Tab-separated table of C-alpha atoms in Angstrom:
chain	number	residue	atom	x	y	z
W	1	UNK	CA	31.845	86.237	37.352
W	2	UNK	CA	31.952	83.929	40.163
W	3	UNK	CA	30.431	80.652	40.342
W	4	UNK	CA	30.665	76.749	39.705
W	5	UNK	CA	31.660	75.145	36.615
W	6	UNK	CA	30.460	71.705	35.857
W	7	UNK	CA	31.571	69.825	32.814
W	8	UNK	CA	30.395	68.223	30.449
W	9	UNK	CA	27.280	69.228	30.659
W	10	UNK	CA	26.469	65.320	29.091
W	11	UNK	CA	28.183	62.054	29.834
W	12	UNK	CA	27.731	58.761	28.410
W	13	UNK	CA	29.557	55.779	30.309
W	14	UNK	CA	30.293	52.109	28.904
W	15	UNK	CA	29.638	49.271	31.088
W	16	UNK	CA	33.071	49.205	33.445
W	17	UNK	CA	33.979	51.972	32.852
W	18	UNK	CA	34.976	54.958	34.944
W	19	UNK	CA	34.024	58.507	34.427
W	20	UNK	CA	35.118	61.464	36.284
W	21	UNK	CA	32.827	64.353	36.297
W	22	UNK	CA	34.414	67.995	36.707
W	23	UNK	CA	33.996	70.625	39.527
W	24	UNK	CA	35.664	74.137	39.680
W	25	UNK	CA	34.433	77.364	41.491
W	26	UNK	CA	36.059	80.518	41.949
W	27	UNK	CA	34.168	81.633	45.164
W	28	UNK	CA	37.394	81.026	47.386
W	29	UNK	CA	34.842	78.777	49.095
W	30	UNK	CA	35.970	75.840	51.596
W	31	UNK	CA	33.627	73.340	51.564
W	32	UNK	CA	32.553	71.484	48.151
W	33	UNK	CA	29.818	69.027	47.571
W	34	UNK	CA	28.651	66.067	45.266
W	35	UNK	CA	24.849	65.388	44.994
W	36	UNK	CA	22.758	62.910	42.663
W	37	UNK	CA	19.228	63.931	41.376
W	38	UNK	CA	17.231	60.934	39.900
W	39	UNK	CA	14.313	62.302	37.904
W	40	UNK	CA	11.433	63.931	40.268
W	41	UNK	CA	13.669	63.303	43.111
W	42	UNK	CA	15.686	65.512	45.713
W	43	UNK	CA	19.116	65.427	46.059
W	44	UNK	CA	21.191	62.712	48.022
W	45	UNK	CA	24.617	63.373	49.214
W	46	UNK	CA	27.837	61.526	47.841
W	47	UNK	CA	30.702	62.956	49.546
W	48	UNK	CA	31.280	66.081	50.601
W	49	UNK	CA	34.884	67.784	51.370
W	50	UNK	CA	35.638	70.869	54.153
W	51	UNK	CA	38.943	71.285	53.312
W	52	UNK	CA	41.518	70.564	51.396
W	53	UNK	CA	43.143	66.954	51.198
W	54	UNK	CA	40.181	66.017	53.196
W	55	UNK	CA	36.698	64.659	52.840
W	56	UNK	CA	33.735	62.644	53.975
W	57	UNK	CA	31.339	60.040	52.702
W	58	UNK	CA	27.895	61.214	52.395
W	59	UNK	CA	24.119	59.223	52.331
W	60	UNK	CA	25.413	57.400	49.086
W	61	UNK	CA	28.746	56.857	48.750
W	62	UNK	CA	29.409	53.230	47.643
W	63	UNK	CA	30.554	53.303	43.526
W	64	UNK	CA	31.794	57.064	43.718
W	65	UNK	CA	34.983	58.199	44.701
W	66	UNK	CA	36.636	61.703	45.017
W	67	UNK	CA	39.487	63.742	45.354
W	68	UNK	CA	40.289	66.848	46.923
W	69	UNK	CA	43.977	68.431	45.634
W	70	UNK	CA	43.326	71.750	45.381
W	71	UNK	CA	40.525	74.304	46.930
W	72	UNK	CA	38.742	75.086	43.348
W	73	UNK	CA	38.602	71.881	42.326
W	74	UNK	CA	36.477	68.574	43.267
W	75	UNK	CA	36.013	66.044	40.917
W	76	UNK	CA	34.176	62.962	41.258
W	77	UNK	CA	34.836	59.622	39.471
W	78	UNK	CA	31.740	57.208	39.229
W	79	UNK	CA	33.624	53.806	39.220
W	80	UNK	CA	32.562	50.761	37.527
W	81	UNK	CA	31.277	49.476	40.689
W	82	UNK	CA	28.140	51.738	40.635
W	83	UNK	CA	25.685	49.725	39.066
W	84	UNK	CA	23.123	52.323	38.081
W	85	UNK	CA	24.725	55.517	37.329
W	86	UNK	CA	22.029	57.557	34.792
W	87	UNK	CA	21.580	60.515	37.008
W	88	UNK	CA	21.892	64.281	37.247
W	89	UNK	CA	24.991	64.951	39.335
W	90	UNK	CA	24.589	68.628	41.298
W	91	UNK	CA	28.411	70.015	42.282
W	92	UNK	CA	27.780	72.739	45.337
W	93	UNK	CA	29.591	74.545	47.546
W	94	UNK	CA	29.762	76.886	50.637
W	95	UNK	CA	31.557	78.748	52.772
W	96	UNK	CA	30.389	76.953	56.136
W	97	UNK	CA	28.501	74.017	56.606
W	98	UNK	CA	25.282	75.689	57.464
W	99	UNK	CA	25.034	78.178	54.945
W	100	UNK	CA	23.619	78.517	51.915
W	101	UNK	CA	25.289	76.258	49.242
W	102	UNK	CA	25.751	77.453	45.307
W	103	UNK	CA	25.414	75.090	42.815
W	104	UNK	CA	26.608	74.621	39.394
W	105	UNK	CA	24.523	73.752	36.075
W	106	UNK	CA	25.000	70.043	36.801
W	107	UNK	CA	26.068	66.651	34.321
W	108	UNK	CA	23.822	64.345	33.136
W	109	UNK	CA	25.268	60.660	32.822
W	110	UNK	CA	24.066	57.899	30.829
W	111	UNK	CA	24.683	54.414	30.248
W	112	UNK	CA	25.437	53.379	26.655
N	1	UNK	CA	10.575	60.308	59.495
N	2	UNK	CA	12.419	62.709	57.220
N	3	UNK	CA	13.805	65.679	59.108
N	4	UNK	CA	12.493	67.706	56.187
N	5	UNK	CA	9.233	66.906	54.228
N	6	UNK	CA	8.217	68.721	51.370
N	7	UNK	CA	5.139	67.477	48.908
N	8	UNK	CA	6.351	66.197	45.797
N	9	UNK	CA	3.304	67.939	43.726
N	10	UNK	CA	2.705	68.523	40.760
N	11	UNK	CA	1.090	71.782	41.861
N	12	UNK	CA	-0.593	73.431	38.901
N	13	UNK	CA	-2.181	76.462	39.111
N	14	UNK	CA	-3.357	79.557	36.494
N	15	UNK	CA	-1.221	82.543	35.993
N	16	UNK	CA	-1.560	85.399	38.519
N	17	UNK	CA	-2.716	83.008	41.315
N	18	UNK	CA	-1.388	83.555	44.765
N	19	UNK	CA	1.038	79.642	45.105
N	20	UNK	CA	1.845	78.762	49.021
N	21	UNK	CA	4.662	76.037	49.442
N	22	UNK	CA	5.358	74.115	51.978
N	23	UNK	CA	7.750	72.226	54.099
N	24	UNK	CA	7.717	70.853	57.196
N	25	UNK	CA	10.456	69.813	59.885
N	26	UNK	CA	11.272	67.779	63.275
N	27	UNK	CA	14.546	68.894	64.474
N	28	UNK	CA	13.750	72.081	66.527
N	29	UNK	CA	17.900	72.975	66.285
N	30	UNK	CA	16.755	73.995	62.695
N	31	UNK	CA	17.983	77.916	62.382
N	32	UNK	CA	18.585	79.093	59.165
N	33	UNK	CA	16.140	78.243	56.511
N	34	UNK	CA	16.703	78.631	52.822
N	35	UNK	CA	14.349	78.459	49.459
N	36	UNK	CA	15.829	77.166	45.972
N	37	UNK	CA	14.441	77.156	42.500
N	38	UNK	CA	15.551	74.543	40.115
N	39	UNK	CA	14.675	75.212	36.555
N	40	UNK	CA	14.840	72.223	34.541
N	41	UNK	CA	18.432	70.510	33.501
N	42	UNK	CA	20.010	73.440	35.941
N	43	UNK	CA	21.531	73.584	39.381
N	44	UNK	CA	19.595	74.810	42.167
N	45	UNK	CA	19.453	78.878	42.683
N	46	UNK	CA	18.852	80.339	46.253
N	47	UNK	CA	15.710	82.499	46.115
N	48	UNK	CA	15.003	83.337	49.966
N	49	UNK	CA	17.778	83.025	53.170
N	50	UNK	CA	16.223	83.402	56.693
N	51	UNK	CA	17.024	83.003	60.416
N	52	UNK	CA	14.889	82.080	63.092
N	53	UNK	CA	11.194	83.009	62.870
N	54	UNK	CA	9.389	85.886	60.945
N	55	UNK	CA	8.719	86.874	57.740
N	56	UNK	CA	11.266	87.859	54.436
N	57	UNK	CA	9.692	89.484	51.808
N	58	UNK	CA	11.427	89.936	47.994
N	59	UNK	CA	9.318	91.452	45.050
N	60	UNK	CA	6.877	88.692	44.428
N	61	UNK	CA	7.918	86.096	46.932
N	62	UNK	CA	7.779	86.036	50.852
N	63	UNK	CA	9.381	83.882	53.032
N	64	UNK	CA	7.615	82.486	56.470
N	65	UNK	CA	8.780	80.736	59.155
N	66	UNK	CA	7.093	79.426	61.823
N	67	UNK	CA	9.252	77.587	64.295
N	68	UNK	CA	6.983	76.691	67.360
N	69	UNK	CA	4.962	74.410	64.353
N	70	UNK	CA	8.013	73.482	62.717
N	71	UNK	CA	6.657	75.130	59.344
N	72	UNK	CA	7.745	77.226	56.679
N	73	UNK	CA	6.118	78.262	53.713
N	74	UNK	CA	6.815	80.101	50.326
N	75	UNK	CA	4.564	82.535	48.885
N	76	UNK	CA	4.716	83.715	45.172
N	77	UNK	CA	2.008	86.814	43.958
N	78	UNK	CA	1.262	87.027	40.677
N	79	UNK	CA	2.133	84.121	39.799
N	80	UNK	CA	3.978	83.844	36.052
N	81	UNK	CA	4.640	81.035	33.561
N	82	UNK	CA	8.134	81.950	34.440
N	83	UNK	CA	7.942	80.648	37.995
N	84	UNK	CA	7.058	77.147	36.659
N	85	UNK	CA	9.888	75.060	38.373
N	86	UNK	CA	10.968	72.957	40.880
N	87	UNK	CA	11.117	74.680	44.653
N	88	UNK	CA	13.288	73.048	46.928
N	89	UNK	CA	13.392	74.338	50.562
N	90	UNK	CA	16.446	73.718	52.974
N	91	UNK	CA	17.505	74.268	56.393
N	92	UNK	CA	20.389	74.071	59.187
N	93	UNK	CA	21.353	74.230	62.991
N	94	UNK	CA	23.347	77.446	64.352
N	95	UNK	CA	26.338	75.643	64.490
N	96	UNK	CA	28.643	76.038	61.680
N	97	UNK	CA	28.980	72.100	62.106
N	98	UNK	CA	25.989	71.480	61.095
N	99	UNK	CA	25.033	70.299	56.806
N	100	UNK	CA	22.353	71.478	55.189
N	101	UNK	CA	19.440	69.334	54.887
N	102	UNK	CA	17.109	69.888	51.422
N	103	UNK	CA	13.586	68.661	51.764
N	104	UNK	CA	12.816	66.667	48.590
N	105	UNK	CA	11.184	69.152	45.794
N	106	UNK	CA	7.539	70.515	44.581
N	107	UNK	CA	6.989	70.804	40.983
N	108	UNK	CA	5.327	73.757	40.092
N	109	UNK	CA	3.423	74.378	36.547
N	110	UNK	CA	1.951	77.974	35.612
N	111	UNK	CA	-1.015	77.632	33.174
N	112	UNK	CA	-1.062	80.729	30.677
């Protein structure tokens, strides 16, 4: 079936450490997305990506970085730098822009 | 101002009762409007897609959008303990330029 694969499902990060978090879908779609969910909150944009070997910084982008190699794949790492991390991270993605976006089943980061 | 404002909630409201939600927007451009569900721990699912104005009906749930108040609304019949969730509406501009914006979330609970 076609969709978005997000893994792990949890994540537990020491202090300065980096974590990458794992995206893949197999909807031959373009654009791919990173969002954080903080409990009883909506989603805010990290980055985002169009294409491949390109990408741009979204509403909070300072501690995160990302990569964009291949057209299935977008991972995000959560650098040491980010100084509050525990959040539900929400991997999307679309065809264009403006349409609807499919989401994976998200990871859930901690701080040990 | 938020381009998109949704209440937070908690709504809560007894099985089989007719539940209205709510968003509201400022950026006229706004074409395509879009309703999510977001079960607890899981990604986002799309539940309604519309463009421009009218009304999009689905089994239980019907879509409304009302562009010359900058309103849309969700409605869910027969409401089931199932349905308890989190309902995020989104929107975008015509132009395949243009991101997605997601209004921030309303809980919804379904008492038995």
């Amino acid at each position: 079936d076609g969709g978005i694969t997000q893994s792990p499902k949890y994540l537990f990060r020491k202090e300065g450490q980096n974590v990458t978090l794992s995206c893949e879908q197999n909807l031959n779609h373009d654009a791919m997305y990173w969002y954080r969910q903080d409990p009883g909150q909506g989603l805010r944009l990290i980055y985002y990506s169009q294409i491949v070997n390109d990408f741009q910084k979204g509403d909070i982008a300072e501690g995160y970085s990302v990569s964009r190699e291949k057209k299935e794949s977008f991972p995000l790492t959560v650098t040491s730098a980010q100084k509050n991390p525990t959040a539900f991270y929400l991997c999307a993605s679309n065809g264009q822009l403006n349409q609807p976006q499919h989401f994976g089943d998200g990871t859930r980061l901690s701080i040990l | 101002q938020k381009e998109v404002e949704q209440d937070p909630g908690p709504l809560s409201v007894p099985e089989g009762a007719i539940v209205s939600l709510n968003c509201t927007y400022s950026n006229s451009a706004f074409q395509y409007f879009m309703w999510y569900r977001q079960y607890s721990r899981k990604g986002p699912e799309l539940l309604m897609y519309t463009y421009s104005s009218g009304n999009k009906e689905d089994g239980r749930f019907t879509a409304q959008v009302d562009k010359s108040s900058k309103y849309i609304s969700l409605f869910i019949r027969d409401s089931q303990p199932s349905d308890s969730a989190t309902y995020l509406c989104a929107m975008s501009e015509k132009s395949s330029a243009s991101k997605i914006i997601f209004g921030s979330g309303t809980r919804l609970s379904i008492r038995p």
